């Protein structure tokens, strides 16, 4: 990695400000300042250790699509008559989240969208958004069905069932 002199000057000033603002962490910021001022390119990656790689757009689009689908499912489920609701177990329409270990980017972005950005509040889960199992295959199957339904937001009982019922396994 290479930084221009302007970038180095800006970072240098930022570290000086951070040293003044955080007297308990002067040693930490002083080390970063020395790396920048002296051009120690070998350690430039250390300057950015707290910054994650950018999230690929297709992952954020997939998460938002899943959240929109569950929004449609939940609002539609709420509009069903009580006898129709009894035909669909409540746990089938609840958004589970994503697996924090196997689907970490999806999980992290989902938490950001719901908790930090306060979007999709109707999907808020007091237990968090870690499904503790791979759910992307299920969601992707559901998204295919929802796409065939035209991404409807006002779903019938049968359409909800078609979305939340796993396909029969071939024997």
PDB file of N, CA and C in Angstrom, residues 51-144:
ATOM      1  N   UNK A  51     -10.610  -1.184  10.383  1.00  0.00           N
ATOM      2  CA  UNK A  51     -11.545  -0.953   9.288  1.00  0.00           C
ATOM      3  C   UNK A  51     -11.730  -2.255   8.519  1.00  0.00           C
ATOM      4  N   UNK A  52     -12.977  -2.701   8.417  1.00  0.00           N
ATOM      5  CA  UNK A  52     -13.285  -3.927   7.684  1.00  0.00           C
ATOM      6  C   UNK A  52     -13.206  -3.691   6.185  1.00  0.00           C
ATOM      7  N   UNK A  53     -13.080  -4.783   5.463  1.00  0.00           N
ATOM      8  CA  UNK A  53     -13.163  -4.713   4.001  1.00  0.00           C
ATOM      9  C   UNK A  53     -14.565  -4.243   3.631  1.00  0.00           C
ATOM     10  N   UNK A  54     -14.692  -3.626   2.478  1.00  0.00           N
ATOM     11  CA  UNK A  54     -16.004  -3.181   2.029  1.00  0.00           C
ATOM     12  C   UNK A  54     -16.909  -4.385   1.786  1.00  0.00           C
ATOM     13  N   UNK A  55     -18.169  -4.226   2.117  1.00  0.00           N
ATOM     14  CA  UNK A  55     -19.155  -5.277   1.919  1.00  0.00           C
ATOM     15  C   UNK A  55     -19.559  -5.305   0.456  1.00  0.00           C
ATOM     16  N   UNK A  56     -19.459  -6.468  -0.185  1.00  0.00           N
ATOM     17  CA  UNK A  56     -19.886  -6.534  -1.588  1.00  0.00           C
ATOM     18  C   UNK A  56     -21.365  -6.160  -1.724  1.00  0.00           C
ATOM     19  N   UNK A  57     -21.679  -5.407  -2.742  1.00  0.00           N
ATOM     20  CA  UNK A  57     -23.043  -4.915  -2.962  1.00  0.00           C
ATOM     21  C   UNK A  57     -24.050  -6.064  -3.058  1.00  0.00           C
ATOM     22  N   UNK A  58     -23.664  -7.186  -3.659  1.00  0.00           N
ATOM     23  CA  UNK A  58     -24.632  -8.276  -3.823  1.00  0.00           C
ATOM     24  C   UNK A  58     -25.082  -8.839  -2.470  1.00  0.00           C
ATOM     25  N   UNK A  59     -24.227  -8.752  -1.458  1.00  0.00           N
ATOM     26  CA  UNK A  59     -24.607  -9.241  -0.128  1.00  0.00           C
ATOM     27  C   UNK A  59     -25.617  -8.298   0.511  1.00  0.00           C
ATOM     28  N   UNK A  60     -25.360  -7.004   0.424  1.00  0.00           N
ATOM     29  CA  UNK A  60     -26.318  -6.057   1.008  1.00  0.00           C
ATOM     30  C   UNK A  60     -27.656  -6.129   0.266  1.00  0.00           C
ATOM     31  N   UNK A  61     -27.631  -6.299  -1.033  1.00  0.00           N
ATOM     32  CA  UNK A  61     -28.873  -6.425  -1.796  1.00  0.00           C
ATOM     33  C   UNK A  61     -29.640  -7.682  -1.386  1.00  0.00           C
ATOM     34  N   UNK A  62     -28.915  -8.771  -1.159  1.00  0.00           N
ATOM     35  CA  UNK A  62     -29.566 -10.016  -0.766  1.00  0.00           C
ATOM     36  C   UNK A  62     -30.201  -9.886   0.621  1.00  0.00           C
ATOM     37  N   UNK A  63     -29.482  -9.256   1.545  1.00  0.00           N
ATOM     38  CA  UNK A  63     -30.028  -9.065   2.897  1.00  0.00           C
ATOM     39  C   UNK A  63     -31.289  -8.210   2.836  1.00  0.00           C
ATOM     40  N   UNK A  64     -31.245  -7.104   2.109  1.00  0.00           N
ATOM     41  CA  UNK A  64     -32.413  -6.222   2.015  1.00  0.00           C
ATOM     42  C   UNK A  64     -33.575  -6.951   1.336  1.00  0.00           C
ATOM     43  N   UNK A  65     -33.288  -7.766   0.337  1.00  0.00           N
ATOM     44  CA  UNK A  65     -34.352  -8.543  -0.315  1.00  0.00           C
ATOM     45  C   UNK A  65     -35.004  -9.506   0.675  1.00  0.00           C
ATOM     46  N   UNK A  66     -34.188 -10.172   1.484  1.00  0.00           N
ATOM     47  CA  UNK A  66     -34.723 -11.089   2.498  1.00  0.00           C
ATOM     48  C   UNK A  66     -35.571 -10.321   3.505  1.00  0.00           C
ATOM     49  N   UNK A  67     -35.076  -9.177   3.960  1.00  0.00           N
ATOM     50  CA  UNK A  67     -35.826  -8.377   4.921  1.00  0.00           C
ATOM     51  C   UNK A  67     -37.145  -7.879   4.326  1.00  0.00           C
ATOM     52  N   UNK A  68     -37.119  -7.448   3.077  1.00  0.00           N
ATOM     53  CA  UNK A  68     -38.358  -7.014   2.420  1.00  0.00           C
ATOM     54  C   UNK A  68     -39.346  -8.168   2.282  1.00  0.00           C
ATOM     55  N   UNK A  69     -38.827  -9.344   1.960  1.00  0.00           N
ATOM     56  CA  UNK A  69     -39.686 -10.520   1.834  1.00  0.00           C
ATOM     57  C   UNK A  69     -40.341 -10.839   3.177  1.00  0.00           C
ATOM     58  N   UNK A  70     -39.541 -10.826   4.247  1.00  0.00           N
ATOM     59  CA  UNK A  70     -40.107 -11.115   5.570  1.00  0.00           C
ATOM     60  C   UNK A  70     -41.062 -10.016   6.021  1.00  0.00           C
ATOM     61  N   UNK A  71     -40.811  -8.803   5.607  1.00  0.00           N
ATOM     62  CA  UNK A  71     -41.760  -7.721   5.906  1.00  0.00           C
ATOM     63  C   UNK A  71     -43.108  -8.044   5.264  1.00  0.00           C
ATOM     64  N   UNK A  72     -43.072  -8.433   4.002  1.00  0.00           N
ATOM     65  CA  UNK A  72     -44.310  -8.780   3.294  1.00  0.00           C
ATOM     66  C   UNK A  72     -44.996  -9.978   3.956  1.00  0.00           C
ATOM     67  N   UNK A  73     -44.219 -10.978   4.318  1.00  0.00           N
ATOM     68  CA  UNK A  73     -44.796 -12.167   4.964  1.00  0.00           C
ATOM     69  C   UNK A  73     -45.459 -11.784   6.279  1.00  0.00           C
ATOM     70  N   UNK A  74     -44.758 -11.012   7.095  1.00  0.00           N
ATOM     71  CA  UNK A  74     -45.283 -10.663   8.420  1.00  0.00           C
ATOM     72  C   UNK A  74     -46.510  -9.762   8.351  1.00  0.00           C
ATOM     73  N   UNK A  75     -46.477  -8.742   7.522  1.00  0.00           N
ATOM     74  CA  UNK A  75     -47.642  -7.870   7.405  1.00  0.00           C
ATOM     75  C   UNK A  75     -48.834  -8.653   6.850  1.00  0.00           C
ATOM     76  N   UNK A  76     -48.573  -9.514   5.876  1.00  0.00           N
ATOM     77  CA  UNK A  76     -49.651 -10.314   5.298  1.00  0.00           C
ATOM     78  C   UNK A  76     -50.199 -11.310   6.307  1.00  0.00           C
ATOM     79  N   UNK A  77     -49.321 -11.916   7.064  1.00  0.00           N
ATOM     80  CA  UNK A  77     -49.743 -12.859   8.106  1.00  0.00           C
ATOM     81  C   UNK A  77     -50.626 -12.151   9.139  1.00  0.00           C
ATOM     82  N   UNK A  78     -50.226 -10.950   9.534  1.00  0.00           N
ATOM     83  CA  UNK A  78     -51.009 -10.188  10.504  1.00  0.00           C
ATOM     84  C   UNK A  78     -52.407  -9.863   9.982  1.00  0.00           C
ATOM     85  N   UNK A  79     -52.536  -9.748   8.659  1.00  0.00           N
ATOM     86  CA  UNK A  79     -53.831  -9.421   8.061  1.00  0.00           C
ATOM     87  C   UNK A  79     -54.734 -10.643   7.874  1.00  0.00           C
ATOM     88  N   UNK A  80     -54.200 -11.846   8.072  1.00  0.00           N
ATOM     89  CA  UNK A  80     -55.010 -13.057   7.911  1.00  0.00           C
ATOM     90  C   UNK A  80     -56.053 -13.158   9.014  1.00  0.00           C
ATOM     91  N   UNK A  81     -57.125 -13.892   8.711  1.00  0.00           N
ATOM     92  CA  UNK A  81     -58.129 -14.200   9.731  1.00  0.00           C
ATOM     93  C   UNK A  81     -57.520 -15.207  10.701  1.00  0.00           C
ATOM     94  N   UNK A  82     -58.031 -15.238  11.912  1.00  0.00           N
ATOM     95  CA  UNK A  82     -57.491 -16.122  12.946  1.00  0.00           C
ATOM     96  C   UNK A  82     -57.462 -17.580  12.519  1.00  0.00           C
ATOM     97  N   UNK A  83     -58.506 -18.057  11.836  1.00  0.00           N
ATOM     98  CA  UNK A  83     -58.522 -19.458  11.424  1.00  0.00           C
ATOM     99  C   UNK A  83     -57.465 -19.741  10.359  1.00  0.00           C
ATOM    100  N   UNK A  84     -57.162 -18.741   9.521  1.00  0.00           N
ATOM    101  CA  UNK A  84     -56.108 -18.906   8.516  1.00  0.00           C
ATOM    102  C   UNK A  84     -54.731 -18.939   9.180  1.00  0.00           C
ATOM    103  N   UNK A  85     -54.549 -18.113  10.217  1.00  0.00           N
ATOM    104  CA  UNK A  85     -53.273 -18.085  10.941  1.00  0.00           C
ATOM    105  C   UNK A  85     -52.978 -19.430  11.587  1.00  0.00           C
ATOM    106  N   UNK A  86     -54.014 -20.125  12.044  1.00  0.00           N
ATOM    107  CA  UNK A  86     -53.815 -21.415  12.707  1.00  0.00           C
ATOM    108  C   UNK A  86     -53.232 -22.461  11.764  1.00  0.00           C
ATOM    109  N   UNK A  87     -53.377 -22.241  10.473  1.00  0.00           N
ATOM    110  CA  UNK A  87     -52.843 -23.173   9.481  1.00  0.00           C
ATOM    111  C   UNK A  87     -51.344 -22.963   9.238  1.00  0.00           C
ATOM    112  N   UNK A  88     -50.821 -21.852   9.743  1.00  0.00           N
ATOM    113  CA  UNK A  88     -49.406 -21.523   9.533  1.00  0.00           C
ATOM    114  C   UNK A  88     -48.758 -21.336  10.897  1.00  0.00           C
ATOM    115  N   UNK A  89     -47.858 -22.236  11.293  1.00  0.00           N
ATOM    116  CA  UNK A  89     -47.191 -22.046  12.592  1.00  0.00           C
ATOM    117  C   UNK A  89     -46.458 -20.698  12.638  1.00  0.00           C
ATOM    118  N   UNK A  90     -46.664 -19.953  13.714  1.00  0.00           N
ATOM    119  CA  UNK A  90     -46.090 -18.603  13.863  1.00  0.00           C
ATOM    120  C   UNK A  90     -44.575 -18.599  13.659  1.00  0.00           C
ATOM    121  N   UNK A  91     -43.885 -19.634  14.153  1.00  0.00           N
ATOM    122  CA  UNK A  91     -42.419 -19.648  14.027  1.00  0.00           C
ATOM    123  C   UNK A  91     -41.965 -19.691  12.569  1.00  0.00           C
ATOM    124  N   UNK A  92     -42.837 -20.148  11.666  1.00  0.00           N
ATOM    125  CA  UNK A  92     -42.461 -20.205  10.244  1.00  0.00           C
ATOM    126  C   UNK A  92     -42.400 -18.829   9.591  1.00  0.00           C
ATOM    127  N   UNK A  93     -43.105 -17.861  10.138  1.00  0.00           N
ATOM    128  CA  UNK A  93     -43.118 -16.527   9.528  1.00  0.00           C
ATOM    129  C   UNK A  93     -42.169 -15.562  10.228  1.00  0.00           C
ATOM    130  N   UNK A  94     -41.542 -16.007  11.288  1.00  0.00           N
ATOM    131  CA  UNK A  94     -40.623 -15.141  12.027  1.00  0.00           C
ATOM    132  C   UNK A  94     -39.248 -15.141  11.381  1.00  0.00           C
ATOM    133  N   UNK A  95     -38.669 -13.967  11.265  1.00  0.00           N
ATOM    134  CA  UNK A  95     -37.330 -13.819  10.690  1.00  0.00           C
ATOM    135  C   UNK A  95     -36.297 -14.322  11.682  1.00  0.00           C
ATOM    136  N   UNK A  96     -35.440 -15.248  11.242  1.00  0.00           N
ATOM    137  CA  UNK A  96     -34.452 -15.868  12.126  1.00  0.00           C
ATOM    138  C   UNK A  96     -33.128 -15.127  12.200  1.00  0.00           C
ATOM    139  N   UNK A  97     -32.817 -14.335  11.201  1.00  0.00           N
ATOM    140  CA  UNK A  97     -31.498 -13.724  11.127  1.00  0.00           C
ATOM    141  C   UNK A  97     -30.605 -14.530  10.200  1.00  0.00           C
ATOM    142  N   UNK A  98     -29.298 -14.448  10.423  1.00  0.00           N
ATOM    143  CA  UNK A  98     -28.311 -15.159   9.623  1.00  0.00           C
ATOM    144  C   UNK A  98     -27.323 -15.820  10.573  1.00  0.00           C
ATOM    145  N   UNK A  99     -26.592 -16.786  10.091  1.00  0.00           N
ATOM    146  CA  UNK A  99     -25.610 -17.476  10.928  1.00  0.00           C
ATOM    147  C   UNK A  99     -24.381 -16.579  11.102  1.00  0.00           C
ATOM    148  N   UNK A 100     -24.066 -16.260  12.349  1.00  0.00           N
ATOM    149  CA  UNK A 100     -22.941 -15.372  12.643  1.00  0.00           C
ATOM    150  C   UNK A 100     -21.593 -15.958  12.287  1.00  0.00           C
ATOM    151  N   UNK A 101     -21.489 -17.279  12.231  1.00  0.00           N
ATOM    152  CA  UNK A 101     -20.216 -17.922  11.898  1.00  0.00           C
ATOM    153  C   UNK A 101     -20.085 -18.203  10.407  1.00  0.00           C
ATOM    154  N   UNK A 102     -21.134 -18.738   9.799  1.00  0.00           N
ATOM    155  CA  UNK A 102     -21.063 -19.155   8.394  1.00  0.00           C
ATOM    156  C   UNK A 102     -21.506 -18.066   7.420  1.00  0.00           C
ATOM    157  N   UNK A 103     -22.268 -17.111   7.901  1.00  0.00           N
ATOM    158  CA  UNK A 103     -22.791 -16.038   7.062  1.00  0.00           C
ATOM    159  C   UNK A 103     -22.509 -14.680   7.721  1.00  0.00           C
ATOM    160  N   UNK A 104     -21.242 -14.439   8.102  1.00  0.00           N
ATOM    161  CA  UNK A 104     -20.943 -13.268   8.937  1.00  0.00           C
ATOM    162  C   UNK A 104     -21.231 -11.927   8.281  1.00  0.00           C
ATOM    163  N   UNK A 105     -21.018 -11.803   6.991  1.00  0.00           N
ATOM    164  CA  UNK A 105     -21.279 -10.518   6.341  1.00  0.00           C
ATOM    165  C   UNK A 105     -22.781 -10.238   6.287  1.00  0.00           C
ATOM    166  N   UNK A 106     -23.549 -11.264   5.994  1.00  0.00           N
ATOM    167  CA  UNK A 106     -25.012 -11.118   5.982  1.00  0.00           C
ATOM    168  C   UNK A 106     -25.501 -10.768   7.388  1.00  0.00           C
ATOM    169  N   UNK A 107     -24.991 -11.497   8.363  1.00  0.00           N
ATOM    170  CA  UNK A 107     -25.383 -11.290   9.760  1.00  0.00           C
ATOM    171  C   UNK A 107     -25.053  -9.861  10.213  1.00  0.00           C
ATOM    172  N   UNK A 108     -23.838  -9.437   9.954  1.00  0.00           N
ATOM    173  CA  UNK A 108     -23.386  -8.115  10.385  1.00  0.00           C
ATOM    174  C   UNK A 108     -24.207  -7.006   9.726  1.00  0.00           C
ATOM    175  N   UNK A 109     -24.435  -7.126   8.426  1.00  0.00           N
ATOM    176  CA  UNK A 109     -25.197  -6.089   7.724  1.00  0.00           C
ATOM    177  C   UNK A 109     -26.649  -6.082   8.197  1.00  0.00           C
ATOM    178  N   UNK A 110     -27.208  -7.246   8.428  1.00  0.00           N
ATOM    179  CA  UNK A 110     -28.580  -7.354   8.937  1.00  0.00           C
ATOM    180  C   UNK A 110     -28.708  -6.629  10.275  1.00  0.00           C
ATOM    181  N   UNK A 111     -27.771  -6.880  11.176  1.00  0.00           N
ATOM    182  CA  UNK A 111     -27.796  -6.206  12.482  1.00  0.00           C
ATOM    183  C   UNK A 111     -27.704  -4.697  12.311  1.00  0.00           C
ATOM    184  N   UNK A 112     -26.827  -4.253  11.416  1.00  0.00           N
ATOM    185  CA  UNK A 112     -26.686  -2.822  11.160  1.00  0.00           C
ATOM    186  C   UNK A 112     -28.008  -2.225  10.679  1.00  0.00           C
ATOM    187  N   UNK A 113     -28.625  -2.883   9.699  1.00  0.00           N
ATOM    188  CA  UNK A 113     -29.860  -2.355   9.113  1.00  0.00           C
ATOM    189  C   UNK A 113     -30.963  -2.254  10.160  1.00  0.00           C
ATOM    190  N   UNK A 114     -31.142  -3.310  10.947  1.00  0.00           N
ATOM    191  CA  UNK A 114     -32.254  -3.323  11.903  1.00  0.00           C
ATOM    192  C   UNK A 114     -31.933  -2.536  13.167  1.00  0.00           C
ATOM    193  N   UNK A 115     -30.762  -2.751  13.735  1.00  0.00           N
ATOM    194  CA  UNK A 115     -30.454  -2.144  15.029  1.00  0.00           C
ATOM    195  C   UNK A 115     -29.893  -0.731  14.922  1.00  0.00           C
ATOM    196  N   UNK A 116     -28.937  -0.524  14.035  1.00  0.00           N
ATOM    197  CA  UNK A 116     -28.284   0.784  13.957  1.00  0.00           C
ATOM    198  C   UNK A 116     -29.027   1.777  13.074  1.00  0.00           C
ATOM    199  N   UNK A 117     -29.598   1.288  11.970  1.00  0.00           N
ATOM    200  CA  UNK A 117     -30.304   2.176  11.049  1.00  0.00           C
ATOM    201  C   UNK A 117     -31.795   2.262  11.352  1.00  0.00           C
ATOM    202  N   UNK A 118     -32.245   1.440  12.286  1.00  0.00           N
ATOM    203  CA  UNK A 118     -33.658   1.439  12.684  1.00  0.00           C
ATOM    204  C   UNK A 118     -34.610   1.223  11.524  1.00  0.00           C
ATOM    205  N   UNK A 119     -34.217   0.373  10.611  1.00  0.00           N
ATOM    206  CA  UNK A 119     -35.091  -0.010   9.509  1.00  0.00           C
ATOM    207  C   UNK A 119     -35.651  -1.400   9.827  1.00  0.00           C
ATOM    208  N   UNK A 120     -36.745  -1.740   9.203  1.00  0.00           N
ATOM    209  CA  UNK A 120     -37.371  -3.056   9.365  1.00  0.00           C
ATOM    210  C   UNK A 120     -37.632  -3.376  10.844  1.00  0.00           C
ATOM    211  N   UNK A 121     -38.093  -2.388  11.574  1.00  0.00           N
ATOM    212  CA  UNK A 121     -38.314  -2.572  13.014  1.00  0.00           C
ATOM    213  C   UNK A 121     -39.347  -3.644  13.322  1.00  0.00           C
ATOM    214  N   UNK A 122     -40.245  -3.914  12.378  1.00  0.00           N
ATOM    215  CA  UNK A 122     -41.225  -4.971  12.602  1.00  0.00           C
ATOM    216  C   UNK A 122     -40.564  -6.353  12.654  1.00  0.00           C
ATOM    217  N   UNK A 123     -39.314  -6.450  12.215  1.00  0.00           N
ATOM    218  CA  UNK A 123     -38.577  -7.714  12.252  1.00  0.00           C
ATOM    219  C   UNK A 123     -37.625  -7.780  13.442  1.00  0.00           C
ATOM    220  N   UNK A 124     -37.661  -6.744  14.272  1.00  0.00           N
ATOM    221  CA  UNK A 124     -36.773  -6.707  15.446  1.00  0.00           C
ATOM    222  C   UNK A 124     -36.980  -7.956  16.293  1.00  0.00           C
ATOM    223  N   UNK A 125     -35.856  -8.530  16.714  1.00  0.00           N
ATOM    224  CA  UNK A 125     -35.904  -9.748  17.523  1.00  0.00           C
ATOM    225  C   UNK A 125     -35.098  -9.514  18.787  1.00  0.00           C
ATOM    226  N   UNK A 126     -35.748  -9.608  19.926  1.00  0.00           N
ATOM    227  CA  UNK A 126     -35.057  -9.353  21.196  1.00  0.00           C
ATOM    228  C   UNK A 126     -33.937 -10.363  21.451  1.00  0.00           C
ATOM    229  N   UNK A 127     -33.974 -11.507  20.774  1.00  0.00           N
ATOM    230  CA  UNK A 127     -32.931 -12.529  20.938  1.00  0.00           C
ATOM    231  C   UNK A 127     -31.770 -12.350  19.973  1.00  0.00           C
ATOM    232  N   UNK A 128     -31.826 -11.315  19.144  1.00  0.00           N
ATOM    233  CA  UNK A 128     -30.745 -11.054  18.201  1.00  0.00           C
ATOM    234  C   UNK A 128     -31.032 -11.655  16.837  1.00  0.00           C
ATOM    235  N   UNK A 129     -30.009 -11.669  16.009  1.00  0.00           N
ATOM    236  CA  UNK A 129     -30.179 -12.059  14.612  1.00  0.00           C
ATOM    237  C   UNK A 129     -29.221 -13.170  14.209  1.00  0.00           C
ATOM    238  N   UNK A 130     -28.731 -13.920  15.198  1.00  0.00           N
ATOM    239  CA  UNK A 130     -27.846 -15.039  14.902  1.00  0.00           C
ATOM    240  C   UNK A 130     -28.693 -16.304  14.884  1.00  0.00           C
ATOM    241  N   UNK A 131     -28.878 -16.852  13.690  1.00  0.00           N
ATOM    242  CA  UNK A 131     -29.702 -18.056  13.520  1.00  0.00           C
ATOM    243  C   UNK A 131     -28.980 -19.303  14.025  1.00  0.00           C
ATOM    244  N   UNK A 132     -27.681 -19.230  14.191  1.00  0.00           N
ATOM    245  CA  UNK A 132     -26.860 -20.353  14.650  1.00  0.00           C
ATOM    246  C   UNK A 132     -26.939 -21.564  13.715  1.00  0.00           C
ATOM    247  N   UNK A 133     -27.281 -21.298  12.479  1.00  0.00           N
ATOM    248  CA  UNK A 133     -27.284 -22.338  11.441  1.00  0.00           C
ATOM    249  C   UNK A 133     -27.385 -21.645  10.092  1.00  0.00           C
ATOM    250  N   UNK A 134     -26.918 -22.335   9.056  1.00  0.00           N
ATOM    251  CA  UNK A 134     -26.978 -21.757   7.715  1.00  0.00           C
ATOM    252  C   UNK A 134     -28.443 -21.574   7.304  1.00  0.00           C
ATOM    253  N   UNK A 135     -28.821 -20.364   7.004  1.00  0.00           N
ATOM    254  CA  UNK A 135     -30.186 -20.099   6.559  1.00  0.00           C
ATOM    255  C   UNK A 135     -30.230 -19.539   5.133  1.00  0.00           C
ATOM    256  N   UNK A 136     -29.089 -19.213   4.576  1.00  0.00           N
ATOM    257  CA  UNK A 136     -29.088 -18.659   3.217  1.00  0.00           C
ATOM    258  C   UNK A 136     -29.723 -19.593   2.195  1.00  0.00           C
ATOM    259  N   UNK A 137     -29.461 -20.904   2.235  1.00  0.00           N
ATOM    260  CA  UNK A 137     -30.138 -21.771   1.252  1.00  0.00           C
ATOM    261  C   UNK A 137     -31.668 -21.671   1.352  1.00  0.00           C
ATOM    262  N   UNK A 138     -32.174 -21.629   2.559  1.00  0.00           N
ATOM    263  CA  UNK A 138     -33.624 -21.487   2.779  1.00  0.00           C
ATOM    264  C   UNK A 138     -34.108 -20.147   2.237  1.00  0.00           C
ATOM    265  N   UNK A 139     -33.422 -19.061   2.603  1.00  0.00           N
ATOM    266  CA  UNK A 139     -33.832 -17.739   2.146  1.00  0.00           C
ATOM    267  C   UNK A 139     -33.774 -17.630   0.626  1.00  0.00           C
ATOM    268  N   UNK A 140     -32.748 -18.196   0.030  1.00  0.00           N
ATOM    269  CA  UNK A 140     -32.622 -18.125  -1.427  1.00  0.00           C
ATOM    270  C   UNK A 140     -33.758 -18.884  -2.111  1.00  0.00           C
ATOM    271  N   UNK A 141     -34.140 -20.016  -1.549  1.00  0.00           N
ATOM    272  CA  UNK A 141     -35.278 -20.761  -2.086  1.00  0.00           C
ATOM    273  C   UNK A 141     -36.538 -19.903  -1.961  1.00  0.00           C
ATOM    274  N   UNK A 142     -36.717 -19.286  -0.801  1.00  0.00           N
ATOM    275  CA  UNK A 142     -37.894 -18.442  -0.573  1.00  0.00           C
ATOM    276  C   UNK A 142     -37.902 -17.242  -1.524  1.00  0.00           C
ATOM    277  N   UNK A 143     -36.734 -16.648  -1.752  1.00  0.00           N
ATOM    278  CA  UNK A 143     -36.663 -15.495  -2.661  1.00  0.00           C
ATOM    279  C   UNK A 143     -37.059 -15.870  -4.080  1.00  0.00           C
ATOM    280  N   UNK A 144     -36.719 -17.079  -4.509  1.00  0.00           N
ATOM    281  CA  UNK A 144     -37.119 -17.548  -5.847  1.00  0.00           C
ATOM    282  C   UNK A 144     -38.641 -17.621  -5.933  1.00  0.00           C
TER     283      UNK A 144
END
